[in-house]
Amino acid sequence: MSTTIETLDDIRLSTSLIEQPELLDFEQLQQHHYDIIAAEYEAHYSDPASTEYRRRFIYDPMFAGINLSGIRVLDAMCGSG
């Protein structure tokens, strides 16, 4: 039997049914830390200074000499979310 995933709600439902492993102590601490700072992180992630910093010191050097015109790029697990 095959299941077709058609909507974002289907994806959420299918991933919610996957058994998640128990977090280790240090993982719980890290999760707690990011839960606390999430709103502040989100507020500053896209501000002009942060955006310019990433462009100048990360993106420009990382992609220098690489032509991405017309290329499909997956931007996964990036940003604030």
Short mmCIF file of N, CA and C in Angstrom, two decimals:
data_model
loop_
_atom_site.label_atom_id
_atom_site.label_comp_id
_atom_site.label_asym_id
_atom_site.label_seq_id
_atom_site.Cartn_x
_atom_site.Cartn_y
_atom_site.Cartn_z
N MET A 1 0.84 -1.18 0.00
CA MET A 1 0.00 0.00 0.00
C MET A 1 0.88 1.23 0.00
N SER A 2 0.59 2.17 -0.87
CA SER A 2 1.37 3.38 -1.01
C SER A 2 0.54 4.58 -0.55
N THR A 3 1.18 5.54 0.12
CA THR A 3 0.50 6.73 0.58
C THR A 3 1.04 7.92 -0.21
N THR A 4 0.15 8.76 -0.69
CA THR A 4 0.56 9.94 -1.42
C THR A 4 0.48 11.15 -0.49
N ILE A 5 1.56 11.90 -0.43
CA ILE A 5 1.59 13.11 0.37
C ILE A 5 1.35 14.26 -0.60
N GLU A 6 0.24 14.98 -0.38
CA GLU A 6 -0.14 16.02 -1.33
C GLU A 6 -0.07 17.43 -0.78
N THR A 7 -0.19 17.59 0.51
CA THR A 7 -0.22 18.94 1.09
C THR A 7 0.78 19.05 2.22
N LEU A 8 1.03 20.29 2.62
CA LEU A 8 1.91 20.55 3.76
C LEU A 8 1.35 19.90 5.02
N ASP A 9 0.04 19.90 5.17
CA ASP A 9 -0.58 19.24 6.33
C ASP A 9 -0.31 17.74 6.31
N ASP A 10 -0.31 17.13 5.11
CA ASP A 10 0.02 15.70 5.00
C ASP A 10 1.45 15.45 5.46
N ILE A 11 2.35 16.35 5.08
CA ILE A 11 3.76 16.20 5.47
C ILE A 11 3.89 16.33 6.97
N ARG A 12 3.23 17.34 7.55
CA ARG A 12 3.29 17.52 9.00
C ARG A 12 2.75 16.30 9.73
N LEU A 13 1.64 15.77 9.25
CA LEU A 13 1.05 14.59 9.86
C LEU A 13 1.97 13.39 9.74
N SER A 14 2.55 13.17 8.56
CA SER A 14 3.40 12.01 8.37
C SER A 14 4.67 12.10 9.21
N THR A 15 5.24 13.30 9.37
CA THR A 15 6.45 13.43 10.19
C THR A 15 6.12 13.38 11.67
N SER A 16 4.90 13.76 12.05
CA SER A 16 4.54 13.70 13.47
C SER A 16 4.35 12.26 13.93
N LEU A 17 4.16 11.35 12.99
CA LEU A 17 3.97 9.94 13.34
C LEU A 17 5.29 9.20 13.51
N ILE A 18 6.41 9.84 13.16
CA ILE A 18 7.72 9.22 13.28
C ILE A 18 8.15 9.30 14.74
N GLU A 19 8.55 8.18 15.30
CA GLU A 19 8.99 8.15 16.69
C GLU A 19 10.30 8.92 16.83
N GLN A 20 10.30 9.90 17.72
CA GLN A 20 11.48 10.72 17.94
C GLN A 20 12.32 10.11 19.06
N PRO A 21 13.64 10.07 18.88
CA PRO A 21 14.49 9.51 19.93
C PRO A 21 14.52 10.42 21.16
N GLU A 22 14.77 9.83 22.29
CA GLU A 22 14.92 10.58 23.54
C GLU A 22 16.14 11.48 23.43
N LEU A 23 15.99 12.76 23.80
CA LEU A 23 17.12 13.68 23.74
C LEU A 23 18.06 13.43 24.92
N LEU A 24 19.35 13.53 24.64
CA LEU A 24 20.35 13.45 25.69
C LEU A 24 20.32 14.75 26.50
N ASP A 25 20.92 14.75 27.69
CA ASP A 25 20.90 15.92 28.56
C ASP A 25 21.40 17.18 27.85
N PHE A 26 22.56 17.07 27.17
CA PHE A 26 23.12 18.25 26.51
C PHE A 26 22.24 18.71 25.35
N GLU A 27 21.53 17.78 24.71
CA GLU A 27 20.61 18.16 23.64
C GLU A 27 19.39 18.89 24.20
N GLN A 28 18.93 18.45 25.37
CA GLN A 28 17.81 19.13 26.02
C GLN A 28 18.20 20.54 26.42
N LEU A 29 19.43 20.70 26.93
CA LEU A 29 19.91 22.03 27.30
C LEU A 29 20.00 22.93 26.08
N GLN A 30 20.51 22.39 24.99
CA GLN A 30 20.63 23.18 23.76
C GLN A 30 19.24 23.57 23.25
N GLN A 31 18.32 22.62 23.26
CA GLN A 31 16.96 22.91 22.81
C GLN A 31 16.33 23.99 23.67
N HIS A 32 16.50 23.89 24.97
CA HIS A 32 15.96 24.88 25.90
C HIS A 32 16.56 26.26 25.62
N HIS A 33 17.87 26.30 25.41
CA HIS A 33 18.56 27.56 25.11
C HIS A 33 17.96 28.22 23.86
N TYR A 34 17.83 27.46 22.79
CA TYR A 34 17.30 28.03 21.55
C TYR A 34 15.82 28.38 21.65
N ASP A 35 15.08 27.65 22.47
CA ASP A 35 13.68 28.03 22.71
C ASP A 35 13.61 29.41 23.37
N ILE A 36 14.55 29.68 24.27
CA ILE A 36 14.58 30.95 24.97
C ILE A 36 14.97 32.10 24.03
N ILE A 37 15.96 31.89 23.17
CA ILE A 37 16.46 32.98 22.33
C ILE A 37 15.80 33.07 20.96
N ALA A 38 14.87 32.18 20.65
CA ALA A 38 14.29 32.11 19.30
C ALA A 38 13.69 33.44 18.83
N ALA A 39 12.91 34.09 19.66
CA ALA A 39 12.27 35.34 19.24
C ALA A 39 13.30 36.42 18.98
N GLU A 40 14.30 36.52 19.83
CA GLU A 40 15.35 37.52 19.65
C GLU A 40 16.18 37.22 18.41
N TYR A 41 16.49 35.95 18.19
CA TYR A 41 17.23 35.53 17.00
C TYR A 41 16.46 35.91 15.74
N GLU A 42 15.17 35.60 15.73
CA GLU A 42 14.32 35.91 14.58
C GLU A 42 14.29 37.41 14.32
N ALA A 43 14.20 38.20 15.38
CA ALA A 43 14.12 39.65 15.24
C ALA A 43 15.36 40.24 14.58
N HIS A 44 16.51 39.63 14.82
CA HIS A 44 17.76 40.19 14.31
C HIS A 44 18.31 39.47 13.08
N TYR A 45 17.74 38.34 12.73
CA TYR A 45 18.29 37.57 11.62
C TYR A 45 18.26 38.33 10.31
N SER A 46 17.19 39.04 10.05
CA SER A 46 17.04 39.72 8.77
C SER A 46 17.21 41.23 8.86
N ASP A 47 17.72 41.73 9.97
CA ASP A 47 17.94 43.17 10.03
C ASP A 47 19.06 43.56 9.06
N PRO A 48 19.12 44.81 8.64
CA PRO A 48 20.09 45.23 7.62
C PRO A 48 21.55 44.91 7.97
N ALA A 49 21.95 45.12 9.20
CA ALA A 49 23.35 44.86 9.58
C ALA A 49 23.69 43.38 9.48
N SER A 50 22.79 42.51 9.94
CA SER A 50 23.05 41.07 9.88
C SER A 50 23.05 40.57 8.45
N THR A 51 22.13 41.08 7.65
CA THR A 51 22.06 40.69 6.24
C THR A 51 23.33 41.10 5.51
N GLU A 52 23.78 42.32 5.74
CA GLU A 52 25.02 42.80 5.09
C GLU A 52 26.22 42.00 5.56
N TYR A 53 26.30 41.67 6.84
CA TYR A 53 27.41 40.87 7.36
C TYR A 53 27.48 39.52 6.66
N ARG A 54 26.33 38.83 6.57
CA ARG A 54 26.32 37.51 5.91
C ARG A 54 26.70 37.63 4.44
N ARG A 55 26.19 38.68 3.77
CA ARG A 55 26.55 38.86 2.37
C ARG A 55 28.05 39.08 2.20
N ARG A 56 28.59 39.97 2.98
CA ARG A 56 30.01 40.36 2.82
C ARG A 56 30.99 39.27 3.25
N PHE A 57 30.72 38.63 4.37
CA PHE A 57 31.71 37.71 4.94
C PHE A 57 31.40 36.22 4.72
N ILE A 58 30.19 35.91 4.31
CA ILE A 58 29.84 34.50 4.10
C ILE A 58 29.49 34.24 2.64
N TYR A 59 28.41 34.86 2.16
CA TYR A 59 27.90 34.53 0.83
C TYR A 59 28.85 34.91 -0.29
N ASP A 60 29.33 36.16 -0.28
CA ASP A 60 30.22 36.58 -1.37
C ASP A 60 31.47 35.71 -1.46
N PRO A 61 32.18 35.48 -0.36
CA PRO A 61 33.36 34.60 -0.46
C PRO A 61 33.00 33.15 -0.83
N MET A 62 31.91 32.65 -0.30
CA MET A 62 31.53 31.26 -0.53
C MET A 62 31.16 31.01 -2.00
N PHE A 63 30.51 31.98 -2.61
CA PHE A 63 30.04 31.79 -3.98
C PHE A 63 30.87 32.54 -5.02
N ALA A 64 32.01 33.10 -4.63
CA ALA A 64 32.86 33.83 -5.58
C ALA A 64 33.27 32.89 -6.72
N GLY A 65 33.04 33.34 -7.94
CA GLY A 65 33.44 32.56 -9.10
C GLY A 65 32.49 31.44 -9.48
N ILE A 66 31.40 31.30 -8.75
CA ILE A 66 30.43 30.25 -9.06
C ILE A 66 29.20 30.91 -9.68
N ASN A 67 28.86 30.54 -10.91
CA ASN A 67 27.70 31.09 -11.58
C ASN A 67 26.48 30.23 -11.27
N LEU A 68 25.57 30.79 -10.51
CA LEU A 68 24.36 30.05 -10.13
C LEU A 68 23.15 30.45 -10.99
N SER A 69 23.38 31.23 -12.03
CA SER A 69 22.28 31.65 -12.91
C SER A 69 21.62 30.43 -13.53
N GLY A 70 20.30 30.36 -13.38
CA GLY A 70 19.53 29.28 -13.97
C GLY A 70 19.66 27.94 -13.25
N ILE A 71 20.34 27.91 -12.14
CA ILE A 71 20.55 26.68 -11.37
C ILE A 71 19.50 26.60 -10.27
N ARG A 72 18.98 25.41 -10.04
CA ARG A 72 18.06 25.20 -8.93
C ARG A 72 18.90 24.90 -7.69
N VAL A 73 18.64 25.65 -6.62
CA VAL A 73 19.40 25.53 -5.38
C VAL A 73 18.45 25.26 -4.24
N LEU A 74 18.74 24.26 -3.45
CA LEU A 74 17.95 23.97 -2.26
C LEU A 74 18.59 24.66 -1.07
N ASP A 75 17.85 25.53 -0.43
CA ASP A 75 18.31 26.25 0.76
C ASP A 75 17.60 25.59 1.94
N ALA A 76 18.19 24.53 2.46
CA ALA A 76 17.52 23.74 3.50
C ALA A 76 18.18 23.95 4.85
N MET A 77 17.34 23.99 5.87
CA MET A 77 17.78 24.10 7.25
C MET A 77 18.65 25.34 7.45
N CYS A 78 18.24 26.44 6.86
CA CYS A 78 18.98 27.68 6.96
C CYS A 78 18.08 28.75 7.54
N GLY A 79 18.69 29.79 7.99
CA GLY A 79 17.93 30.91 8.49
C GLY A 79 17.44 30.67 9.90
N SER A 80 16.36 31.30 10.22
CA SER A 80 15.88 31.25 11.59
C SER A 80 14.90 30.11 11.84
N GLY A 81 14.56 29.38 10.81
CA GLY A 81 13.51 28.46 11.06
C GLY A 81 13.71 27.05 10.80
#
